[in-house]
PDB file of C-alpha atoms in Angstrom:
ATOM      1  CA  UNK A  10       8.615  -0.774  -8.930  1.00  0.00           C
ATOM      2  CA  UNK A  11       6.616   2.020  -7.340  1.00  0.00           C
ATOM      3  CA  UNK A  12       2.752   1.493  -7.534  1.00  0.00           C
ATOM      4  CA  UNK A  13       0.689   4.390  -7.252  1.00  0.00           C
ATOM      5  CA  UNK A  14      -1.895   4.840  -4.368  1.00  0.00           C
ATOM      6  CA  UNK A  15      -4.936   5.788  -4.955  1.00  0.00           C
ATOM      7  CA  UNK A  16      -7.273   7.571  -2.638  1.00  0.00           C
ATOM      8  CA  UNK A  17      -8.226   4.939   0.311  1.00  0.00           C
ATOM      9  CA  UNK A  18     -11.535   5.166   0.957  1.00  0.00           C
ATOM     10  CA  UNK A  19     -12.401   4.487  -3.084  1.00  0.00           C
ATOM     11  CA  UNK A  20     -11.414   2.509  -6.321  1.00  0.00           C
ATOM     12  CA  UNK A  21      -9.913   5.198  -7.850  1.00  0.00           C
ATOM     13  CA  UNK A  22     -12.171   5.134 -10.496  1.00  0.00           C
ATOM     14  CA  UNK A  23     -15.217   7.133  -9.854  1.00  0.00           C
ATOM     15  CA  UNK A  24     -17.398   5.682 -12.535  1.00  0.00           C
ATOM     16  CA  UNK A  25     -16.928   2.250 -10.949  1.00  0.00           C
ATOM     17  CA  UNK A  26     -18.234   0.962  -7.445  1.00  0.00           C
ATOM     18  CA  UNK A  27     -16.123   0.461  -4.083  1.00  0.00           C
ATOM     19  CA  UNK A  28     -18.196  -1.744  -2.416  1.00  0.00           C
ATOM     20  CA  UNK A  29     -16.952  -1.613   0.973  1.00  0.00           C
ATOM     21  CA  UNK A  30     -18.419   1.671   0.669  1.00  0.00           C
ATOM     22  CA  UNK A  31     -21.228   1.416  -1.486  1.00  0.00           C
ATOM     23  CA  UNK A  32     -22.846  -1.790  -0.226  1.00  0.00           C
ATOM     24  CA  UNK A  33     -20.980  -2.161   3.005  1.00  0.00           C
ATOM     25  CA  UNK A  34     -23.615  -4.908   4.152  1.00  0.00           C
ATOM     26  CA  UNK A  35     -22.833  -7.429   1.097  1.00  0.00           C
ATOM     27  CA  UNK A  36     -18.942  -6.032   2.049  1.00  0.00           C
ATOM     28  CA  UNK A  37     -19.446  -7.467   5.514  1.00  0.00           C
ATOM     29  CA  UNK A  38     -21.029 -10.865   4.513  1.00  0.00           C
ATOM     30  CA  UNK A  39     -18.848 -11.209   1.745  1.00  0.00           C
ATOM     31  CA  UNK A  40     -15.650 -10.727   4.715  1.00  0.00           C
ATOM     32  CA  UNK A  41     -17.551 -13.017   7.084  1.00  0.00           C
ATOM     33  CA  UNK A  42     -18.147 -16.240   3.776  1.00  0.00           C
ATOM     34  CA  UNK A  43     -14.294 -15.351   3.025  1.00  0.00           C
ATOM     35  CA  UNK A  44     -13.029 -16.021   6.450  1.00  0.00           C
ATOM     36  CA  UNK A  45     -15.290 -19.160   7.099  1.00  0.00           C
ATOM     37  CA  UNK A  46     -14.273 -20.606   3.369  1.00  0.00           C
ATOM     38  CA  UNK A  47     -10.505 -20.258   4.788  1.00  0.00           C
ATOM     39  CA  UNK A  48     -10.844 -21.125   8.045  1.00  0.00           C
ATOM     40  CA  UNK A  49      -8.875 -24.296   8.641  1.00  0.00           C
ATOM     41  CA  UNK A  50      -6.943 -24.379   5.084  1.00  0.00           C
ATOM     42  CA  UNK A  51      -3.451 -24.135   4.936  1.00  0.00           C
ATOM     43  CA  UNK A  52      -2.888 -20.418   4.496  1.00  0.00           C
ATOM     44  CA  UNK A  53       0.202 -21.433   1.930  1.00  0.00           C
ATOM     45  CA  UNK A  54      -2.524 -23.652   0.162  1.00  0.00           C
ATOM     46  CA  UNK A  55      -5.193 -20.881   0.330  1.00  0.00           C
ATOM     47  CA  UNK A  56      -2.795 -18.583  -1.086  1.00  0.00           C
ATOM     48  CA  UNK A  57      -1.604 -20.778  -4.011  1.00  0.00           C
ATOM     49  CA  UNK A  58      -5.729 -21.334  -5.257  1.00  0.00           C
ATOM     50  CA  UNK A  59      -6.390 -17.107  -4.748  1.00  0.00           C
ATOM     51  CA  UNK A  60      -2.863 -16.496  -7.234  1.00  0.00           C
ATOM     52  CA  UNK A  61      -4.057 -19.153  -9.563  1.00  0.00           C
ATOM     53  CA  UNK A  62      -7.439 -17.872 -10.488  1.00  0.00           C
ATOM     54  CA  UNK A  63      -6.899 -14.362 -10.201  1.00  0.00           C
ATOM     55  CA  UNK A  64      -4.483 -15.593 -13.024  1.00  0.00           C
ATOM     56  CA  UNK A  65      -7.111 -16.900 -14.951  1.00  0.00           C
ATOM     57  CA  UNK A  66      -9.719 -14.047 -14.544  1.00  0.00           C
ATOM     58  CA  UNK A  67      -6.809 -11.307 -15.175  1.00  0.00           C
ATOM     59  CA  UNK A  68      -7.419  -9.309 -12.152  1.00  0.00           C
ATOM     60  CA  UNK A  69      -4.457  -7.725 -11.120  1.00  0.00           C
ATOM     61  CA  UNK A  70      -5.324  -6.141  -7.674  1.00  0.00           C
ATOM     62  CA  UNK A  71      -6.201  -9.681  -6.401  1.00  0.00           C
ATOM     63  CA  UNK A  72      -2.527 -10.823  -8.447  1.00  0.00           C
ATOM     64  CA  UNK A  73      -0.721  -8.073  -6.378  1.00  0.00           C
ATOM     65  CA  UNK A  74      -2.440  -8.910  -2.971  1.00  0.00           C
ATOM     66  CA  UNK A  75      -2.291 -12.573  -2.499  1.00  0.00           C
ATOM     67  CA  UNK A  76       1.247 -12.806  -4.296  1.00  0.00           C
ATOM     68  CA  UNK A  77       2.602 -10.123  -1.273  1.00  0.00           C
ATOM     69  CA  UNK A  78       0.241 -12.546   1.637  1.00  0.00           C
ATOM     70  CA  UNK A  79       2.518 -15.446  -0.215  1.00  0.00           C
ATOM     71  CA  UNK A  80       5.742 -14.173   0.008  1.00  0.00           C
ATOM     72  CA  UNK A  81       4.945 -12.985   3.512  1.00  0.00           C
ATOM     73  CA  UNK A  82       3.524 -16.287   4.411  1.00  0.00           C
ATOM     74  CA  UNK A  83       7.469 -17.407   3.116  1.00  0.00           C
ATOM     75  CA  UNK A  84       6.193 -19.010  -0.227  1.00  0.00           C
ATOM     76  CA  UNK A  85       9.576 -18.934  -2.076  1.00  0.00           C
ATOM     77  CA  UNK A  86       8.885 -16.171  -5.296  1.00  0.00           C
ATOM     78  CA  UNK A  87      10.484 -18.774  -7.953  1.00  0.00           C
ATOM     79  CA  UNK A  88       7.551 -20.857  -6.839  1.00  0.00           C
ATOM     80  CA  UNK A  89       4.450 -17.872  -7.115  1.00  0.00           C
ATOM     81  CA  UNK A  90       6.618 -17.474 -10.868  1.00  0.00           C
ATOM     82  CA  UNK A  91       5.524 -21.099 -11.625  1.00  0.00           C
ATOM     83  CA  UNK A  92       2.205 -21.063 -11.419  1.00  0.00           C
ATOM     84  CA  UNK A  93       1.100 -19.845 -14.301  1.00  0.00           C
ATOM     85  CA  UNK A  94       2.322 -23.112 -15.784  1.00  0.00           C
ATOM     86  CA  UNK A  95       1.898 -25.628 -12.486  1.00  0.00           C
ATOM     87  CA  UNK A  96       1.182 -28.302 -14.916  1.00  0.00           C
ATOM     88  CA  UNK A  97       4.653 -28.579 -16.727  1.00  0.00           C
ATOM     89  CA  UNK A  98       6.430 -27.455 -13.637  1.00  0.00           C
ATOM     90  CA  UNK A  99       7.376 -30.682 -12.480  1.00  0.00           C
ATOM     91  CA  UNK A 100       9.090 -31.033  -9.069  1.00  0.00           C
ATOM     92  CA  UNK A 101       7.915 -27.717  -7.675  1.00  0.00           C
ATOM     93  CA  UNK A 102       4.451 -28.046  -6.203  1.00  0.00           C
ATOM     94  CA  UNK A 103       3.629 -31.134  -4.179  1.00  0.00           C
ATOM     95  CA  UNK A 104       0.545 -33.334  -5.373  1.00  0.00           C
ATOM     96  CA  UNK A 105      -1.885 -31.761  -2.908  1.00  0.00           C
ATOM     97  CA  UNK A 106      -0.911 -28.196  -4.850  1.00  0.00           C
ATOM     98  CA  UNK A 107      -1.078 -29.691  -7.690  1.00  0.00           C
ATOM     99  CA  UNK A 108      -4.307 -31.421  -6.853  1.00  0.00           C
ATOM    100  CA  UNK A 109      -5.723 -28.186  -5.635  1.00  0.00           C
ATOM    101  CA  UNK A 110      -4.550 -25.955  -8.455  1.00  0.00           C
ATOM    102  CA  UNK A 111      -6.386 -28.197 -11.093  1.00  0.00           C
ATOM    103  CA  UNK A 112      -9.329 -28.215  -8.958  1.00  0.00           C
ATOM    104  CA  UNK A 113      -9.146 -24.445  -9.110  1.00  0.00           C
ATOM    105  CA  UNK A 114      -8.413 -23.960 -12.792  1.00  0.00           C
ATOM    106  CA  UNK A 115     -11.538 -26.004 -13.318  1.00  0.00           C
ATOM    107  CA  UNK A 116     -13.514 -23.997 -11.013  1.00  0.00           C
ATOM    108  CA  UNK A 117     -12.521 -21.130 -12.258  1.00  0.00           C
ATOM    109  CA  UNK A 118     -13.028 -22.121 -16.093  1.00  0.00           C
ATOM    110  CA  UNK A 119     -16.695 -23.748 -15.171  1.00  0.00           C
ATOM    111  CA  UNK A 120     -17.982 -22.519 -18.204  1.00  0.00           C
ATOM    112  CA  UNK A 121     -15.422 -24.748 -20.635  1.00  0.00           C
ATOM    113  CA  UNK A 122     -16.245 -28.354 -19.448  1.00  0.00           C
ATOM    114  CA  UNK A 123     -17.620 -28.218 -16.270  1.00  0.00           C
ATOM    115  CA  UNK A 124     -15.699 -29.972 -13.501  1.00  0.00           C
ATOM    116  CA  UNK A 125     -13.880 -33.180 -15.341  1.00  0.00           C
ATOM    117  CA  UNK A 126     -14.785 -35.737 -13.226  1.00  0.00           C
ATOM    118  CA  UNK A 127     -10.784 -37.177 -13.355  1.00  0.00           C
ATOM    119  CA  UNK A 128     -10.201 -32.792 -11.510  1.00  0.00           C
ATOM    120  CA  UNK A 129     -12.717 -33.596  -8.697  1.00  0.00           C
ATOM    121  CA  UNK A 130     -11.431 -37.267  -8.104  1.00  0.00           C
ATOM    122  CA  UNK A 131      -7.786 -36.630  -8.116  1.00  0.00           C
ATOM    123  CA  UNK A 132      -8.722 -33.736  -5.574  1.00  0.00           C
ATOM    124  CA  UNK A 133     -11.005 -36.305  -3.311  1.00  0.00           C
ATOM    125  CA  UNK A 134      -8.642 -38.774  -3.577  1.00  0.00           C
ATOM    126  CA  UNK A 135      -5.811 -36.598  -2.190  1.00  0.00           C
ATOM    127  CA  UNK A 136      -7.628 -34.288   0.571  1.00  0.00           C
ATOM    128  CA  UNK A 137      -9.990 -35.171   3.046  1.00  0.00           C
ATOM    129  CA  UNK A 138     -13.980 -33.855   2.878  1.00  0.00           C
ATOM    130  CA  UNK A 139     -13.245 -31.360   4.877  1.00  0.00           C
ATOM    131  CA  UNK A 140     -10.207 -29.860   3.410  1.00  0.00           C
ATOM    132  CA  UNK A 141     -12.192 -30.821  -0.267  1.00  0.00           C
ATOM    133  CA  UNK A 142     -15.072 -28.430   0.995  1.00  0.00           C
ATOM    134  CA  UNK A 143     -12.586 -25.529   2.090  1.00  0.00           C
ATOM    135  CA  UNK A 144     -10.869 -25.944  -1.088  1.00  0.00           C
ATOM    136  CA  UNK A 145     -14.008 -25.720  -2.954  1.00  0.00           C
ATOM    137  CA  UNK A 146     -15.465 -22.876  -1.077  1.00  0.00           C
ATOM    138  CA  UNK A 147     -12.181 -21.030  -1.272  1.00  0.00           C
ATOM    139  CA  UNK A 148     -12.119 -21.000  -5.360  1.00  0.00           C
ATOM    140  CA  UNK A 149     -15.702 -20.021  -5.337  1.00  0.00           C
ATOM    141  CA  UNK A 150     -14.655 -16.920  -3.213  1.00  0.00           C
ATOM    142  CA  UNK A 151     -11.622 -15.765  -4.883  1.00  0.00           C
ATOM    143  CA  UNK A 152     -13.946 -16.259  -7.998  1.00  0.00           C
ATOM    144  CA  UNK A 153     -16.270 -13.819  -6.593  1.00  0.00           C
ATOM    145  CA  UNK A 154     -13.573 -11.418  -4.973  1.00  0.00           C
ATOM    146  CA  UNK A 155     -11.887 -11.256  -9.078  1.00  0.00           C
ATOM    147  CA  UNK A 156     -15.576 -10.635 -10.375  1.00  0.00           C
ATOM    148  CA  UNK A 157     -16.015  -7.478  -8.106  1.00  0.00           C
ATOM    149  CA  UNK A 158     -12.580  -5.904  -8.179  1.00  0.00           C
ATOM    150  CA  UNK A 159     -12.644  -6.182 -11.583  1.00  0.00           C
ATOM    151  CA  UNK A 160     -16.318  -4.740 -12.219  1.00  0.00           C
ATOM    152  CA  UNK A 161     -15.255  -1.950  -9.323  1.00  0.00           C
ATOM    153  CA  UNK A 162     -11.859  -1.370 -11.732  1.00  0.00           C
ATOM    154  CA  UNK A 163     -10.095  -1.743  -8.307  1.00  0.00           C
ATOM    155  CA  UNK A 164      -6.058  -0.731  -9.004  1.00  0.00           C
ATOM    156  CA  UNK A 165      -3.662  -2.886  -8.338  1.00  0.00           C
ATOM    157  CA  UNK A 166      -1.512  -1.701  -5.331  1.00  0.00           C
ATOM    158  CA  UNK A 167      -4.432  -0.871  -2.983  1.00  0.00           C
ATOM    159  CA  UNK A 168      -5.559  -3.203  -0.205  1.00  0.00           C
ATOM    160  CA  UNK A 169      -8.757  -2.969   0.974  1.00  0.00           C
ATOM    161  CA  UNK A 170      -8.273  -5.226   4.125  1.00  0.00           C
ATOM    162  CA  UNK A 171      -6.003  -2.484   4.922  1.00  0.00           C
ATOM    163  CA  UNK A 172      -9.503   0.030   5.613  1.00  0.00           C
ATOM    164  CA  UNK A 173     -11.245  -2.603   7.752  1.00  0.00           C
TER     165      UNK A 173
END
């Protein structure tokens, strides 16, 4: 499957915003939170919670980004196929993914029923506090990376890390 390219400096959709362009300064602290959410999780991990809610929130250009960083990473693709349904998928994910990947469904569905307190304790009960807080901090930035590709229309395809 060919995916089309669109221009590189912009989101291909001139109605919408590209903020790496138009508000370079929230781009930049937005890069810097990213990095510092991420910084000592398991990239594999990290990878797994940015598939997952991009998922959830139905952006593709997130989808197509993190699922390439996974296979790169060596994440075998019958694996990124499963996690859409992680929870009947016995045998596949380990219980820290499977920890993590509830933690970020709830996250990421907030709005439902909060954070069950059963999520947050089988996630504290499997990961230490640091690891908890980069977990955390990691589905609250995915959360936010879905929110503004999907506002900006970003197409799926185009990397934006790619322009740093």
């Amino acid at each position: 499957m060919t995916l089309v390219q669109p221009a590189a400096t912009e989101s291909g959709d001139p109605r919408r915003m590209w903020i790496p362009k138009t508000h370079p300064a929230v781009y930049k602290a937005l890069v810097a939170l990213q990095r510092a959410s991420s910084a000592d999780l398991d990239p594999t991990l990290g990878e797994l919670i940015k598939i997952r809610a991009s998922q959830l929130n139905g952006c593709a250009y997130c989808l197509h980004m993190h699922t390439k960083d996974s296979i790169e990473l060596g994440v075998d693709p019958l694996k990124l196929g499963l996690i859409a349904a992680w929870e009947e998928s016995t045998g596949v994910f380990t219980d820290v993914e499977r920890a993590v990947l509830g933690l970020t469904d709830a996250i990421t569905r907030i709005s439902d029923a909060g954070v069950p307190d059963e999520v947050f304790d089988a996630a504290a009960a499997i990961l230490d506090t640091q690891t908890l807080g980069q977990v955390v901090a990691s589905i609250a930035m995915i959360n936010t990376w879905n929110r503004i590709a999907i506002a900006g229309n970003y197409p799926t395809g185009l990397d934006e890390r790619s322009l740093r």
